[in-house]
C-alpha positions in Angstrom: -10.7 13.4 5.4 -11.3 9.7 5.9 -8.9 8.2 8.3 -6.3 5.8 6.8 -5.9 2.2 7.8 -3.3 2.9 10.6 -5.6 5.6 12.1 -8.5 3.1 12.1 -6.4 0.6 13.9 -5.4 3.0 16.6 -9.0 4.1 17.1 -9.9 0.6 18.2 -7.0 0.1 20.6 -3.9 -0.7 18.6 -0.8 1.0 20.1 2.9 1.1 19.4 4.6 -1.8 20.9 8.1 -1.9 19.3 10.4 -1.1 16.3 12.2 -3.4 13.9 15.8 -2.8 12.9 18.6 -4.7 11.2 21.5 -6.3 13.1 24.2 -7.8 10.9 21.7 -8.1 8.1 19.1 -9.8 10.4 15.7 -8.4 11.4 15.5 -7.7 15.2 12.6 -6.3 17.2 12.8 -4.1 20.4 9.6 -4.6 22.2 8.6 -1.8 24.5 5.3 -3.3 25.8 3.0 -6.3 25.5 5.7 -9.0 25.7 3.3 -11.4 27.6 0.2 -10.5 25.7 -1.6 -13.7 24.5 -4.3 -14.0 21.9 -3.6 -10.4 20.9 -3.8 -8.8 17.5 -0.7 -7.1 16.0 0.1 -5.0 12.9 3.3 -4.1 10.9 3.3 -0.5 9.8 5.7 1.6 7.8 5.1 5.3 8.3 1.3 5.7 7.7 1.1 2.5 5.6 -0.4 -0.6 6.9 1.4 -3.7 5.7 0.2 -6.8 7.8 -2.4 -7.7 10.5 -1.6 -10.9 12.5 -2.9 -12.8 15.6 -0.7 -14.3 18.2 -2.1 -17.4 19.9 0.9 -17.6 22.2 2.7 -14.6 23.8 3.6 -11.6 21.5 7.3 -12.2 22.4 7.1 -15.7 21.1 5.3 -14.8 18.0 7.8 -12.1 17.1 10.8 -14.3 17.8 9.3 -16.6 15.1 9.6 -13.7 12.6 13.1 -13.0 13.7 14.2 -16.6 13.0 11.9 -17.1 10.0 10.1 -20.4 9.2 9.8 -23.2 6.7 10.2 -22.1 3.1 7.0 -20.6 1.6 5.5 -20.2 5.1 4.0 -16.8 6.2 6.8 -16.4 8.7 9.5 -16.9 6.0 7.7 -14.6 3.5 7.2 -11.9 6.1 10.8 -12.1 7.4 12.1 -11.6 3.9 9.8 -8.6 3.5 10.8 -7.1 6.8 14.6 -7.5 5.9 14.1 -6.0 2.5 12.0 -3.1 3.8 14.5 -2.2 6.5 17.5 -2.6 4.0 15.7 -0.1 1.7 15.9 2.4 4.6 12.2 2.4 5.5 10.9 2.2 9.2 8.8 -0.6 10.5 6.7 -0.3 13.6 4.9 -2.9 15.5 1.4 -2.1 16.8 -0.5 -4.3 19.2 -4.1 -4.7 20.5 -4.8 -6.8 23.6 -7.2 -9.7 22.9 -10.8 -8.6 23.3 -11.6 -11.8 25.2 -14.2 -14.5 24.6 -17.9 -14.8 24.4 -20.3 -17.7 25.4 -23.1 -18.5 23.1 -24.9 -21.1 25.1 -22.4 -23.8 25.7 -20.1 -22.6 22.8 -17.1 -20.2 23.2 -16.5 -17.7 20.6 -13.0 -16.2 20.1 -13.5 -12.6 19.6 -9.9 -12.0 18.6 -10.2 -14.4 15.7 -13.4 -12.8 14.6 -12.0 -9.3 14.8 -8.9 -10.5 12.9 -10.9 -11.7 10.0 -13.2 -8.5 10.0 -10.0 -6.3 9.8 -8.5 -8.3 7.0 -11.7 -7.9 4.9 -12.1 -4.2 5.7 -8.4 -3.1 5.4 -6.9 -5.7 3.1 -3.2 -5.3 4.1 -0.9 -6.3 1.2 1.3 -8.7 3.1 -1.9 -10.8 4.1 -2.9 -11.5 0.6 -1.7 -14.9 -0.6 -2.8 -17.4 -3.3 -1.9 -21.0 -3.7 1.8 -20.1 -4.7 2.3 -17.8 -1.7 1.9 -14.7 -3.9 0.4 -11.5 -2.8 -3.1 -11.0 -4.0 -6.2 -9.5 -2.8 -7.9 -11.1 0.3 -11.3 -9.5 -0.1 -13.6 -9.4 -3.1 -12.5 -6.8 -5.6 -9.7 -5.7 -3.3 -6.9 -3.9 -5.1 -3.7 -2.9 -3.3 -2.6 0.8 -3.2 1.1 1.6 -2.8 2.5 -0.9 -0.4 5.5 1.1 0.6 6.6 4.8 0.8 8.8 5.6 -2.2 11.9 7.9 -1.7 11.6 11.2 -3.3 13.2 12.0 -6.7 15.6 9.6 -8.3 17.4 8.4 -5.1 17.3 4.9 -4.0 19.0 2.7 -1.5 20.9 -0.5 -2.7 19.8 -3.5 -0.7 23.4 -5.0 -1.4 23.5 -8.6 -0.2 19.9 -8.5 1.1 18.1 -7.5 -2.1 15.5 -10.0 -3.4 15.6 -11.1 -6.9 13.7 -13.3 -9.5 13.9 -14.6 -13.0 11.5 -14.1 -15.9 11.5 -15.0 -19.6 11.2 -12.1 -22.1 7.9 -12.8 -23.6 6.6 -11.4 -27.0 4.6 -8.6 -25.4 7.5 -7.6 -23.2 9.7 -7.4 -26.2 7.2 -5.5 -28.3 6.0 -3.0 -25.8 8.9 -2.5 -23.4 7.7 -3.6 -20.1 7.7 -6.7 -17.7 5.5 -8.0 -14.9 6.5 -8.4 -11.2 5.6 -11.7 -9.4 2.9 -11.1 -6.9 5.0 -12.3 -4.1 7.2 -9.2 -4.6 4.4 -6.7 -5.1 4.8 -5.2 -1.7 8.4 -4.2 -2.4 7.5 -1.8 -5.1 6.1 1.7 -5.1 2.6 2.9 -6.1 0.7 3.2 -9.3 2.3 5.6 -11.7 5.3 6.2 -9.5 8.6 6.7 -11.3 11.2 3.9 -11.2 14.8 3.6 -12.3 15.6 0.5 -14.5 19.3 -0.3 -14.4 20.3 -2.5 -17.4 23.2 -4.9 -17.6 26.6 -4.9 -16.0 27.1 -1.2 -16.8 23.8 -0.3 -15.1 22.6 2.0 -17.9 19.7 3.8 -16.6 16.2 3.9 -18.1 13.5 6.0 -16.4 10.2 4.2 -16.4 7.2 4.0 -14.1 5.2 1.4 -12.2 1.7 0.3 -13.4 -0.5 -1.3 -10.7 -3.8 -0.9 -12.6 -3.5 -3.0 -15.8 -3.0 -6.5 -14.6 -6.3 -8.1 -13.4 -4.5 -10.0 -10.7 -3.1 -6.7 -9.2 0.6 -7.6 -10.0 2.8 -4.5 -10.6 4.1 -3.9 -14.1 7.5 -2.1 -14.7 7.1 0.0 -17.9 10.2 1.3 -19.6 8.6 2.0 -23.0 10.6 2.5 -26.2 14.1 2.4 -24.4 13.4 -0.8 -22.6 12.0 -2.4 -25.8 15.2 -1.4 -27.6 17.4 -2.8 -24.8 15.5 -6.1 -24.8 15.9 -6.4 -28.6 19.7 -5.6 -28.4 20.6 -7.7 -25.4 18.0 -10.3 -24.7 15.6 -11.5 -27.4 12.5 -13.6 -27.4 12.2 -16.1 -24.4 15.7 -15.1 -23.0 15.8 -15.7 -19.2 16.5 -12.4 -17.4 17.6 -12.0 -13.8 16.2 -9.1 -11.8 17.4 -7.6 -8.6 14.9 -5.4 -6.6 17.1 -2.6 -5.3 14.4 -0.4 -3.7 10.7 0.4 -4.2 11.7 2.8 -7.1 14.7 1.0 -8.5 15.5 -2.4 -10.1 18.5 -3.9 -11.8 18.4 -6.2 -14.9 21.5 -7.9 -13.6 21.9 -10.6 -16.2 20.6 -11.9 -19.4 21.1 -15.6 -20.1 21.4 -16.5 -23.8 21.2 -20.2 -23.2 17.7 -21.8 -23.7 15.6 -22.0 -20.5 15.7 -25.2 -18.6 
């Protein structure tokens, strides 16, 4: 059996350095090693799923403190902090792996940073979903032809964990194809919060949270955005409660559960 991405990282010297947790709704990291490591590579891992690979130019402790605090809106730190918080609130573990910097190499009078080169090589080979960004900060493939697999483990059966106050949300307009076929697309920036292709998902509709059982489609959209498919029942719900171009507010409760929280009948602004 071919080793997974996490095993491949461990085979080249990545080792566990800490565990993330939530404290009063805020992400906090307990570091067990490597606090002063500089120019090192690090990875965020949930179970056996690789999510992100980064490089810290300062010490590891300083870099992780930046994730705890967040950063400017739309920055990588802000996006990853939101992802970390949502992942932990949904009950999934998040582990930090670290590899010491491999040093530098002189080519004549020129210095080559091996950590920077290894970082780029790993991104191309492993394509972690949280590293993929487009001009809008959305999650897309970083290598040619890369298509993300399931970014998060999905709880078994129909169970899910409500993220309560920490759940992310977004708004979309009910387009013609959504209304006709009973599906809607997920913005790429939220792709890592959903389960894998063909995984089941519970679609809760309206204030009463009427449940529709659907599935996740990660293979249809050419930009690798997930699609939530509810079929005939979701089509009927859209027809009865929304209508064409109606703005719909969505809350992401867990990788296998979403809530159509509100439909706005007023025209979009």
